CSV table of C-alpha atoms and ligand atoms in Angstrom, one decimal:
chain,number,residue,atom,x,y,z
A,8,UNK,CA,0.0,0.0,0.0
A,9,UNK,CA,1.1,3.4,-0.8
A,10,UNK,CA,2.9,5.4,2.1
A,11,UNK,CA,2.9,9.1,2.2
A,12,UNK,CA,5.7,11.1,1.0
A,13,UNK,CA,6.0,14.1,3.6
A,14,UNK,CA,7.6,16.4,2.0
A,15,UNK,CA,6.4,20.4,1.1
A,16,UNK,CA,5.3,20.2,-2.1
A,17,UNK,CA,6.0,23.4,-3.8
A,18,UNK,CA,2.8,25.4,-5.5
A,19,UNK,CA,4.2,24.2,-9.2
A,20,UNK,CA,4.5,20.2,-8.0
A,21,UNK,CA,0.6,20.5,-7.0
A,22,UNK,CA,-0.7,22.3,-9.6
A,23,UNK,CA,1.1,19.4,-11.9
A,24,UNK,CA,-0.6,17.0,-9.9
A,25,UNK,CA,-3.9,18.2,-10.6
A,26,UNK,CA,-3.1,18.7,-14.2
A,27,UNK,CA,-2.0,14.7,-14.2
A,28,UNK,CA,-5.0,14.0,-12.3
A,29,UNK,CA,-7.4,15.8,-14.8
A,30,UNK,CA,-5.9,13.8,-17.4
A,31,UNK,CA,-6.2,10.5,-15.7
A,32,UNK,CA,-9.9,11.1,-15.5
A,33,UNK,CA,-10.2,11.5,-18.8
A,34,UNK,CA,-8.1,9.2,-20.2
A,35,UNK,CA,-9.8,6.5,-18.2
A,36,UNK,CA,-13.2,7.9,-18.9
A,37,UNK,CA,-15.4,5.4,-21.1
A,38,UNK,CA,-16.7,6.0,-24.2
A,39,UNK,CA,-19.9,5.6,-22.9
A,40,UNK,CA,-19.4,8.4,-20.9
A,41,UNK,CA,-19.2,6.5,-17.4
A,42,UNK,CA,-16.4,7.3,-15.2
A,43,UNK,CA,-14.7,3.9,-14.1
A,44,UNK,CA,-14.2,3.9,-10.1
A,45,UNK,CA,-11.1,2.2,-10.1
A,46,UNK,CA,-10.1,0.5,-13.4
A,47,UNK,CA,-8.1,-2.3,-12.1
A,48,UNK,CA,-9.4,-3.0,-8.4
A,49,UNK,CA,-10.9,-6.5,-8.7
A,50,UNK,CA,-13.9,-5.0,-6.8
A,51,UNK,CA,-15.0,-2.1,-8.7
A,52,UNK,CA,-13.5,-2.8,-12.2
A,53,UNK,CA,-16.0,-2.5,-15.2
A,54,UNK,CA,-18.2,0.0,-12.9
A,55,UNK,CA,-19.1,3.2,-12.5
A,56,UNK,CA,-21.3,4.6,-9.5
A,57,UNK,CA,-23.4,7.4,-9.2
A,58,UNK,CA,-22.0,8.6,-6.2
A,59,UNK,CA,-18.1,8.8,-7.4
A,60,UNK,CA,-19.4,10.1,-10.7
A,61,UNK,CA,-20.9,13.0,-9.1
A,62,UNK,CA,-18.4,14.1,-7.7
A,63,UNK,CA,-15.6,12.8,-10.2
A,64,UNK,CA,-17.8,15.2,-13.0
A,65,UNK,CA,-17.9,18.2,-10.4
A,66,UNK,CA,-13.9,18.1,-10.4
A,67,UNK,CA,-14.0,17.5,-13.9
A,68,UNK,CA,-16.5,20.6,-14.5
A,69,UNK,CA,-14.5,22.9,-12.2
A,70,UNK,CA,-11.3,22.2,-14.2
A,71,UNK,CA,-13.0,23.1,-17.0
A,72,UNK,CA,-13.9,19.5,-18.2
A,73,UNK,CA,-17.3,20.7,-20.1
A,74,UNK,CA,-17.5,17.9,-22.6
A,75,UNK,CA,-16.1,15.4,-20.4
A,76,UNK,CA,-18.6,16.3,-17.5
A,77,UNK,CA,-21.5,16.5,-20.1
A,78,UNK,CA,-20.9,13.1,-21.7
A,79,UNK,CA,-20.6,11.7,-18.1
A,80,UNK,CA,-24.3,13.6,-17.4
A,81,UNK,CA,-25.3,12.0,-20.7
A,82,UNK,CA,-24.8,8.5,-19.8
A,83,UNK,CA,-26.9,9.0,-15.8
A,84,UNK,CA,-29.3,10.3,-17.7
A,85,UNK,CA,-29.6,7.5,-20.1
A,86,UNK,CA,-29.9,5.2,-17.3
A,87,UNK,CA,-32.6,7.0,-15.6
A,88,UNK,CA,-34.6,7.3,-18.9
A,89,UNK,CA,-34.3,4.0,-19.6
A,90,UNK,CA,-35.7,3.2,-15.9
A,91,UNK,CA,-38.4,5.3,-16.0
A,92,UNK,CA,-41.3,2.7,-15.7
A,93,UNK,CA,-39.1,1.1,-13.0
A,94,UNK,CA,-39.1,4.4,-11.3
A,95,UNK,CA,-42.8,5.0,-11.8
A,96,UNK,CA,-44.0,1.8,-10.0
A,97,UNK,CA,-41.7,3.0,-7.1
A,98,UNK,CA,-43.2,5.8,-6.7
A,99,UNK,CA,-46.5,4.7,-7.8
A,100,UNK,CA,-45.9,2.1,-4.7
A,101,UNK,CA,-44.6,4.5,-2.4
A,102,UNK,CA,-47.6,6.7,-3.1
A,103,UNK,CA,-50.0,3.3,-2.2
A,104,UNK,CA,-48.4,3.2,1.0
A,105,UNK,CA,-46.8,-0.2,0.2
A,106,UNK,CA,-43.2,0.3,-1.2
A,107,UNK,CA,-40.7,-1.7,-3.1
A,108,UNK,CA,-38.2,-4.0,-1.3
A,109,UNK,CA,-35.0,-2.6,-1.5
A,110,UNK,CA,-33.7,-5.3,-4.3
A,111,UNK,CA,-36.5,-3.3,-6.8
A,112,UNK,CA,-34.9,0.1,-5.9
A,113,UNK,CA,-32.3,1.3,-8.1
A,114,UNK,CA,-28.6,0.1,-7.9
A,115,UNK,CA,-25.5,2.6,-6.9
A,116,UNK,CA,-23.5,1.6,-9.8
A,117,UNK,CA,-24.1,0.1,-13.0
A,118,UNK,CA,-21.9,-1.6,-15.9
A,119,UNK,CA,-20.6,1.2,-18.4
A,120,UNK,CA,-23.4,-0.3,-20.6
A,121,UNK,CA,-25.4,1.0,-17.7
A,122,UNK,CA,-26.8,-2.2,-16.8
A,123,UNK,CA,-26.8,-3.4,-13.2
A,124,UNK,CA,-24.3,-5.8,-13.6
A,125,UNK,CA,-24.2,-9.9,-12.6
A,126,UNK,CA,-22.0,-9.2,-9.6
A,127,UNK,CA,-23.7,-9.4,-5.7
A,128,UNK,CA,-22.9,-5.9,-4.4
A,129,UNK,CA,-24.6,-3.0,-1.0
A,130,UNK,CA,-26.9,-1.7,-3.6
A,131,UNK,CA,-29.4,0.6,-2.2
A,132,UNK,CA,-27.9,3.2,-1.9
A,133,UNK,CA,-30.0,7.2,-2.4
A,134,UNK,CA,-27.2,9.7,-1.7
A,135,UNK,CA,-26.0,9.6,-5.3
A,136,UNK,CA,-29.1,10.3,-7.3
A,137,UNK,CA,-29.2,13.5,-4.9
A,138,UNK,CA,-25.7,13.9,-5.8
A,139,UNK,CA,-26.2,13.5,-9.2
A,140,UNK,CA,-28.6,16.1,-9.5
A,141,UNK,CA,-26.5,18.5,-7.5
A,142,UNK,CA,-23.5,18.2,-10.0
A,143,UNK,CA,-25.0,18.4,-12.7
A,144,UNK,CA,-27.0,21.8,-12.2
A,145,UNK,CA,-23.5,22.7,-10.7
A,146,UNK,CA,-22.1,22.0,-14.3
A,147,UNK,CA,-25.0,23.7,-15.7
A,148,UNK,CA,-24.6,27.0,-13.9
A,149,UNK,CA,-21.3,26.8,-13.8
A,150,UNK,CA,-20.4,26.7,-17.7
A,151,UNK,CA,-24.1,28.8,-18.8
A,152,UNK,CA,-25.2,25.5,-20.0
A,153,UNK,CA,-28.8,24.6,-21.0
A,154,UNK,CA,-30.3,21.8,-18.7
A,155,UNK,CA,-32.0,20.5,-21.7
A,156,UNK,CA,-30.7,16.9,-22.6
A,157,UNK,CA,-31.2,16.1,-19.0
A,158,UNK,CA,-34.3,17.2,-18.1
A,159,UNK,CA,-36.2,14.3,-18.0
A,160,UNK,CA,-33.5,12.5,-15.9
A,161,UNK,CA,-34.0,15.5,-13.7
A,162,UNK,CA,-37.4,14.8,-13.1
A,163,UNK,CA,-37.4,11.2,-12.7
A,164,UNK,CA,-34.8,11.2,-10.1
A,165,UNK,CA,-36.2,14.1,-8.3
A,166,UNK,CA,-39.6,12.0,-8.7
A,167,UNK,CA,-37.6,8.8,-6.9
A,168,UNK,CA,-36.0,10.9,-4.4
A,169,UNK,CA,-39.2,12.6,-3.1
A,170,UNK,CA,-41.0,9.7,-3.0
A,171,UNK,CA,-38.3,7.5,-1.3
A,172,UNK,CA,-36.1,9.6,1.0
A,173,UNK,CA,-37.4,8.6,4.3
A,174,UNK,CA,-36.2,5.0,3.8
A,175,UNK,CA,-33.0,3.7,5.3
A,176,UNK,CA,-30.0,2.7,2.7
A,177,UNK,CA,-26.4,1.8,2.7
A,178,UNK,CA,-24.3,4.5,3.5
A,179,UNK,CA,-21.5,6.3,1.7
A,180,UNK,CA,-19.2,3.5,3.2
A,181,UNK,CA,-22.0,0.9,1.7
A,182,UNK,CA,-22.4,0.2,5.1
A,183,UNK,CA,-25.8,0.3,7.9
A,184,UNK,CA,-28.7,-0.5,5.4
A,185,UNK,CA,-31.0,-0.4,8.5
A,186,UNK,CA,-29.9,3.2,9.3
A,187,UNK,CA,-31.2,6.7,7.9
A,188,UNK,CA,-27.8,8.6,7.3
A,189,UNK,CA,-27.7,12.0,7.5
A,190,UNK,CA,-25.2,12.6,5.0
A,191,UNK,CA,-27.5,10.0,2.2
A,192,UNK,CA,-30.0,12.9,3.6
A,193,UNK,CA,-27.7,15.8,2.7
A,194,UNK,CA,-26.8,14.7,-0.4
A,195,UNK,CA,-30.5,14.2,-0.9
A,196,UNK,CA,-31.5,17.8,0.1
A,197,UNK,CA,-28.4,19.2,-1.9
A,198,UNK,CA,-30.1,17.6,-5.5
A,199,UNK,CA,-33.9,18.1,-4.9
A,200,UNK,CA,-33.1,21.8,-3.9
A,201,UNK,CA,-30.6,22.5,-6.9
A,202,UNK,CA,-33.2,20.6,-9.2
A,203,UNK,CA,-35.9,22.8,-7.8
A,204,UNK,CA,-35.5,25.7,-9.5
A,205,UNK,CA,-35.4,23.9,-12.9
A,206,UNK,CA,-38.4,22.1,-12.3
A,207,UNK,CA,-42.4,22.6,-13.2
A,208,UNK,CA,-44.5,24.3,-10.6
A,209,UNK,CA,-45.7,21.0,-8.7
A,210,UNK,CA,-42.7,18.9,-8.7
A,211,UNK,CA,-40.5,21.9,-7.4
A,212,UNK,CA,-42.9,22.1,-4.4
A,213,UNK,CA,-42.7,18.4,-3.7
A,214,UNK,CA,-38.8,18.7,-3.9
A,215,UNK,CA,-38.9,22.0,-1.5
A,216,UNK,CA,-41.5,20.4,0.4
A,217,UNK,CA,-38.7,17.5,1.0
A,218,UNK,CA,-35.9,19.3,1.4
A,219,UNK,CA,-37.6,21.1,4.2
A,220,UNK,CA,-38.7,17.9,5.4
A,221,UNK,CA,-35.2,16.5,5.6
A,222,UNK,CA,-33.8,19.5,7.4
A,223,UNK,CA,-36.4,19.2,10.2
A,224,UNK,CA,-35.5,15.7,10.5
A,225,UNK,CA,-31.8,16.3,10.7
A,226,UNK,CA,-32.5,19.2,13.4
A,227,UNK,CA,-34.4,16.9,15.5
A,228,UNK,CA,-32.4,13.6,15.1
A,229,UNK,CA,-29.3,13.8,13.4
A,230,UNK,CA,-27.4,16.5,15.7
A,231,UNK,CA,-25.2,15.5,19.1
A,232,UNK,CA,-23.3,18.5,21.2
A,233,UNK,CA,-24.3,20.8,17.9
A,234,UNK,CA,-22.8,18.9,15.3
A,235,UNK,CA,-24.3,16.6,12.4
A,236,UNK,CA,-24.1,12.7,13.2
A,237,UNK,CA,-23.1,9.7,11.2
A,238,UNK,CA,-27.1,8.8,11.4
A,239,UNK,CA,-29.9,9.4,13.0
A,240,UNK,CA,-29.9,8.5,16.6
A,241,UNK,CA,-26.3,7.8,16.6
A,242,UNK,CA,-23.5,9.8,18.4
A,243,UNK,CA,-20.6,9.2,16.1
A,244,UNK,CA,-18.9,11.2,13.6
A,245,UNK,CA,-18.1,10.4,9.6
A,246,UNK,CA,-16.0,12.1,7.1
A,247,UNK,CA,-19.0,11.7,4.3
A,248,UNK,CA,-21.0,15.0,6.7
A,249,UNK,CA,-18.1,17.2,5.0
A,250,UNK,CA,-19.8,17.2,1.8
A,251,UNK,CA,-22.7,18.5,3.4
A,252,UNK,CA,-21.4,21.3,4.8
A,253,UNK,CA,-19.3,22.3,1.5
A,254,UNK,CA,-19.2,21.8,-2.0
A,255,UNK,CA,-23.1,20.6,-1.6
A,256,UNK,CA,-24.2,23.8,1.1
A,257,UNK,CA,-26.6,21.9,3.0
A,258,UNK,CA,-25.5,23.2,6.5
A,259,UNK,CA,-23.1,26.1,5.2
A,260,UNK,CA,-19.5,26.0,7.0
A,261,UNK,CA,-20.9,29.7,8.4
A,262,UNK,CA,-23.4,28.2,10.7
A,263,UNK,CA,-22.9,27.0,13.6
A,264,UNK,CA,-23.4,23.0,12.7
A,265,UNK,CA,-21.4,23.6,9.7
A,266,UNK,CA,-18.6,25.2,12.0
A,267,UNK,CA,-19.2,22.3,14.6
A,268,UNK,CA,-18.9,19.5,12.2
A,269,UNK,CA,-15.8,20.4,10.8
A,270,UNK,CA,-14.2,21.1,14.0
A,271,UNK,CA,-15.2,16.9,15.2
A,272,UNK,CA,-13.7,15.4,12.0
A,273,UNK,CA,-10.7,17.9,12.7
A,274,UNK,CA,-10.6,16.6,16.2
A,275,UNK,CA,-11.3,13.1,15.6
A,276,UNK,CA,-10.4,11.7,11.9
A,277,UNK,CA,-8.1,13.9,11.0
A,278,UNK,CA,-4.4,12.8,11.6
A,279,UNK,CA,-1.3,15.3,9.9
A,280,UNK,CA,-3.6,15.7,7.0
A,281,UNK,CA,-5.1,12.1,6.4
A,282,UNK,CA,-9.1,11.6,6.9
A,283,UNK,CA,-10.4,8.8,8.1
A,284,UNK,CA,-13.7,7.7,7.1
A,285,UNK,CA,-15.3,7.1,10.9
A,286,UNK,CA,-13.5,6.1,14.3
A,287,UNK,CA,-14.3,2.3,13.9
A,288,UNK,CA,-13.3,1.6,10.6
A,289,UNK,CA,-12.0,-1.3,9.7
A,290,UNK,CA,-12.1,-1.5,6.3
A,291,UNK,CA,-7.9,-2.6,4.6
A,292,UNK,CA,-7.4,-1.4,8.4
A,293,UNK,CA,-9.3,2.0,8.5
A,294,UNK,CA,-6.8,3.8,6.8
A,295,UNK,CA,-6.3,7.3,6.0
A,296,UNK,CA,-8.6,8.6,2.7
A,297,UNK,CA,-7.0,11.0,0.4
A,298,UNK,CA,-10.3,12.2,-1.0
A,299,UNK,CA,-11.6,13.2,2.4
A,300,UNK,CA,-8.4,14.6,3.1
A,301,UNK,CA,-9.5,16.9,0.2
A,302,UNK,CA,-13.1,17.3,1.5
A,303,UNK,CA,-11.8,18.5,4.4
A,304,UNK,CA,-9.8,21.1,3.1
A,305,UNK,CA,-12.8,22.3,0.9
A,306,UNK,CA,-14.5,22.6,4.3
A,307,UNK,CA,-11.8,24.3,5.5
A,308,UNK,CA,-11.6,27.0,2.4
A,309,UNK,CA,-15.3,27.3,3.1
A,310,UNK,CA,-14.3,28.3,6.7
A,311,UNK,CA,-11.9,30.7,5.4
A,312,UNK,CA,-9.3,28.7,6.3
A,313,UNK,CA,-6.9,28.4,3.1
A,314,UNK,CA,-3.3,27.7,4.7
A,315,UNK,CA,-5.1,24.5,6.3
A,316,UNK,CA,-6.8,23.9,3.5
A,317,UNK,CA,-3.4,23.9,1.8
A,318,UNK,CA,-1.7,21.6,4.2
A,319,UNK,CA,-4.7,19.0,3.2
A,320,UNK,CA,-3.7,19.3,-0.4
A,321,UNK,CA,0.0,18.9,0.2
A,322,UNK,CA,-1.1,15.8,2.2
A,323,UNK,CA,-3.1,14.2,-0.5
A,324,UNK,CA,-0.3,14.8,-2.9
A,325,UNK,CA,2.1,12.7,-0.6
A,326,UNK,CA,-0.1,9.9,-1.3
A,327,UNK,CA,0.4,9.7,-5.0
A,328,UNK,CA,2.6,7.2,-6.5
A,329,UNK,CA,5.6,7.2,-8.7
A,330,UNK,CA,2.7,7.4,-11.6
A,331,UNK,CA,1.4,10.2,-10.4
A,332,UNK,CA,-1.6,7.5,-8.9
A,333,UNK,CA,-3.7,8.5,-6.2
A,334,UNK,CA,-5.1,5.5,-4.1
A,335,UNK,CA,-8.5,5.3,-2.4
A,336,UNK,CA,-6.8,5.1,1.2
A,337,UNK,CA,-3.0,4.9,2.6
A,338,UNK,CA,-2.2,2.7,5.4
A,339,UNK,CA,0.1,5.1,7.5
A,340,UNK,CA,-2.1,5.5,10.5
A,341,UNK,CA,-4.5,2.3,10.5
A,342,UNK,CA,-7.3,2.0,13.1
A,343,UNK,CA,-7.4,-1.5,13.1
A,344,UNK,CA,-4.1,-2.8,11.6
A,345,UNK,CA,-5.3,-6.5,12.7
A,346,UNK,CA,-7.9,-6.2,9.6
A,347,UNK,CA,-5.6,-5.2,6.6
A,348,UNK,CA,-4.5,-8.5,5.4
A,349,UNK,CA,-8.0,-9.8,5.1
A,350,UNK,CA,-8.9,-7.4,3.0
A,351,UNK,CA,-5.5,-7.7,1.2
A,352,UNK,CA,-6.6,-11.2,0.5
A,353,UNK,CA,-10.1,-10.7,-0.7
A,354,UNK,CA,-9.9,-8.0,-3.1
A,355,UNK,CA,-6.4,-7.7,-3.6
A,356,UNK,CA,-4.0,-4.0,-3.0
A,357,UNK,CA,-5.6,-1.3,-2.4
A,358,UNK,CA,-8.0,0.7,-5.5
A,359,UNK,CA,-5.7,2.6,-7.4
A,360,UNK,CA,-5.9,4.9,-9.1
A,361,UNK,CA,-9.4,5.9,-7.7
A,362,UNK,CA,-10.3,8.3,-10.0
A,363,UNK,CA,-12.9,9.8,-6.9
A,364,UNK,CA,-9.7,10.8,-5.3
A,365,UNK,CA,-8.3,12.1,-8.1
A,366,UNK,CA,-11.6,14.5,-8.8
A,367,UNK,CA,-12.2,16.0,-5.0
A,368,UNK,CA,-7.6,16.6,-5.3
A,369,UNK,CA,-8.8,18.6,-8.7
A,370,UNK,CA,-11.8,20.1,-7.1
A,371,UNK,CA,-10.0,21.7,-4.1
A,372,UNK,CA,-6.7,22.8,-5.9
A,373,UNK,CA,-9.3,24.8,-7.9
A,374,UNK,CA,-11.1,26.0,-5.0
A,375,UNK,CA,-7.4,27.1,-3.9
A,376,UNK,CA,-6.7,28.8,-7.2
A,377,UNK,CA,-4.0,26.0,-8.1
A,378,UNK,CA,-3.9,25.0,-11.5
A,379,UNK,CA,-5.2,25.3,-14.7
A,380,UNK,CA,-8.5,27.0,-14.8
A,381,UNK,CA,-8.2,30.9,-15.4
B,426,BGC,C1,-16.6,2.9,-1.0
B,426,BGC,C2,-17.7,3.7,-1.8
B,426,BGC,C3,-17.3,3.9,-3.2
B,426,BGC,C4,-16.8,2.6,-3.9
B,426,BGC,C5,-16.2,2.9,-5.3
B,426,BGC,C6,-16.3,1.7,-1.8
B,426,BGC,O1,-15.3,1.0,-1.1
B,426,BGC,O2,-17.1,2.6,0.3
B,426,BGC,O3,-17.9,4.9,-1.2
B,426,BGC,O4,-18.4,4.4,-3.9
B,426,BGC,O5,-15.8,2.0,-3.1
B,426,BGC,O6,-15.2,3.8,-5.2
């Protein structure tokens, strides 16, 4: 497993990195349009999630990726077009007060054909359709683009969202399935208020109506000592709240949960730069996560904090590899070193590259004006 290279990167060496990471995005990029996760990582090879996409395409789009972003947008929205009478008896059944078992909700990833693939995998999953609709009015806005060839898409997720976002689902982490997570809620809230504004009259007030909805929820039951919890009901802490808080502007990094939340993960994930995902991880060990090393330093720019948000970058960038690779975790500080090899054994070294961490490295060097867009 990669090791971290602590050494102070200079501004040129990281704004070289994120030019290399751009262009391992896009060289890895399918011609479908999917992103890959990981292309060689026996686990994840020959699919692309939602959730990573979102946020690979937001990187992407910030760098000034357009048609890279766009083809990416092209292909979600294919799949939910092409799921839309699946979609419709969801919410049809939702509506009847009977729902769908989870195996009849959508999957989290799909084959870059964009079929669900033959493989057993933690498949309900809700935070990246929110996600998705998030990034891709983010790419929208961000480049004056028309909303157009993804309209439909639009509507049918924000249709599946409305009607399903009380139920609980794998995590982030894939993780909990019997839990309601509050940051599957954010990411929720994040999409069905971005969408909102591009949507007809009645479906933006369901998707307000929601979004207020999940709020309230997360006010009453998804806050301990002022700060946002891995779930509702639960006292813990996770790394995935920090997308909340900033790029997606759920609970702003000006408020006072914002300001709380960041200060826990500071407090109790972060270690010399490197994220952890929760404080019971075990997952290769529990190792440190370059791309929430990165989230965190958004958080931190948020906050107004750039020379920490710097020394999260610098971090990230010690965990690339001699090919310029970044991994999905390092094993310098492991929480659980007793559970590495297992894991080692099952699905082989570590994912890398993970093109996720290479997006949220992209997305915060532009954030911190290093690199290529002007
Ligand atoms: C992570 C997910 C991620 C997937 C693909 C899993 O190990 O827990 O968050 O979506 O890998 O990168």
């Amino acid at each position: 497993m990669t090791a971290v290279e602590s050494r102070a990167w200079t501004l040129p060496e990281l704004a070289a990195l994120a030019d290399s990471s751009f262009d391992t995005i896009l060289a890895l990029q399918d011609p479908s349009g999917a992103y890959p996760a990981s292309p060689t990582f026996s686990a994840y090879r020959g699919y692309s999630w939602f959730r990573d996409g979102a946020f690979i395409a937001d990187g992407v789009s910030a760098y000034g990726g357009v048609e890279s972003a766009s083809r990416f947008h092209d292909w979600c929205a294919g799949i939910l077009v092409a799921r839309e009478q699946q979609i419709g008896r969801i919410v049809a059944a939702a509506a009847d007060g009977h729902p769908v078992p989870d195996s009849e909700m959508l999957p989290t990833r799909f084959t870059f054909a964009g079929q669900a693939g033959d493989d057993e995998w933690w498949d309900f999953q809700l935070d990246g359709y929110g996600t998705w609709l998030w990034a891709v009015v983010e790419h929208g806005r961000r480049h004056g683009l028309s909303l157009r060839p993804w309209s439909r898409a639009i509507e049918l997720a924000t249709d599946y969202l409305v009607s399903s976002w009380t139920r609980p689902c794998f995590d982030w982490w894939e993780e909990r399935v019997e839990e309601v997570h509050v940051s599957t809620l954010g990411c929720i809230a994040a999409g069905l208020l971005a969408a909102a504004a591009h949507l007809d009259e009645s479906r933006a007030l369901a998707a307000r109506g929601a979004v207020n909805e999940i709020r309230a929820l997360i006010r009453t039951k998804g806050i301990v000592d002022g700060r946002l919890a891995k779930w509702l009901g639960s006292t813990a802490v996770d790394a995935s709240l920090l997308s909340v808080i900033h790029p997606l502007g759920v609970f702003p990094a000006a408020g006072s949960i914002g300001a709380a939340t960041i200060a826990a993960i500071d407090e109790q994930l972060n270690v010399d730069g490197g994220v952890h995902r929760y404080n019971t991880d075990t997952f290769y060990g529990g190792g440190q996560w370059p791309l929430l090393s990165c989230m965190l330093g958004l958080a931190f720019c948020a906050a107004g904090e750039r020379d920490r948000a710097l020394e999260q970058l610098r971090w990230a960038a010690g965990t690339a590899t001699a090919e310029h690779h970044l991994p999905e975790q390092v094993a310098d500080h492991l929480i659980d070193p007793s559970m590495r090899q297992q894991w080692v054994d099952r699905w082989g070294t570590v994912a890398t590259p993970l093109l996720w961490s290479h997006a949220m490295y992209l997305r915060l060097a532009v954030e911190l004006g290093i690199g290529r867009p002007a």
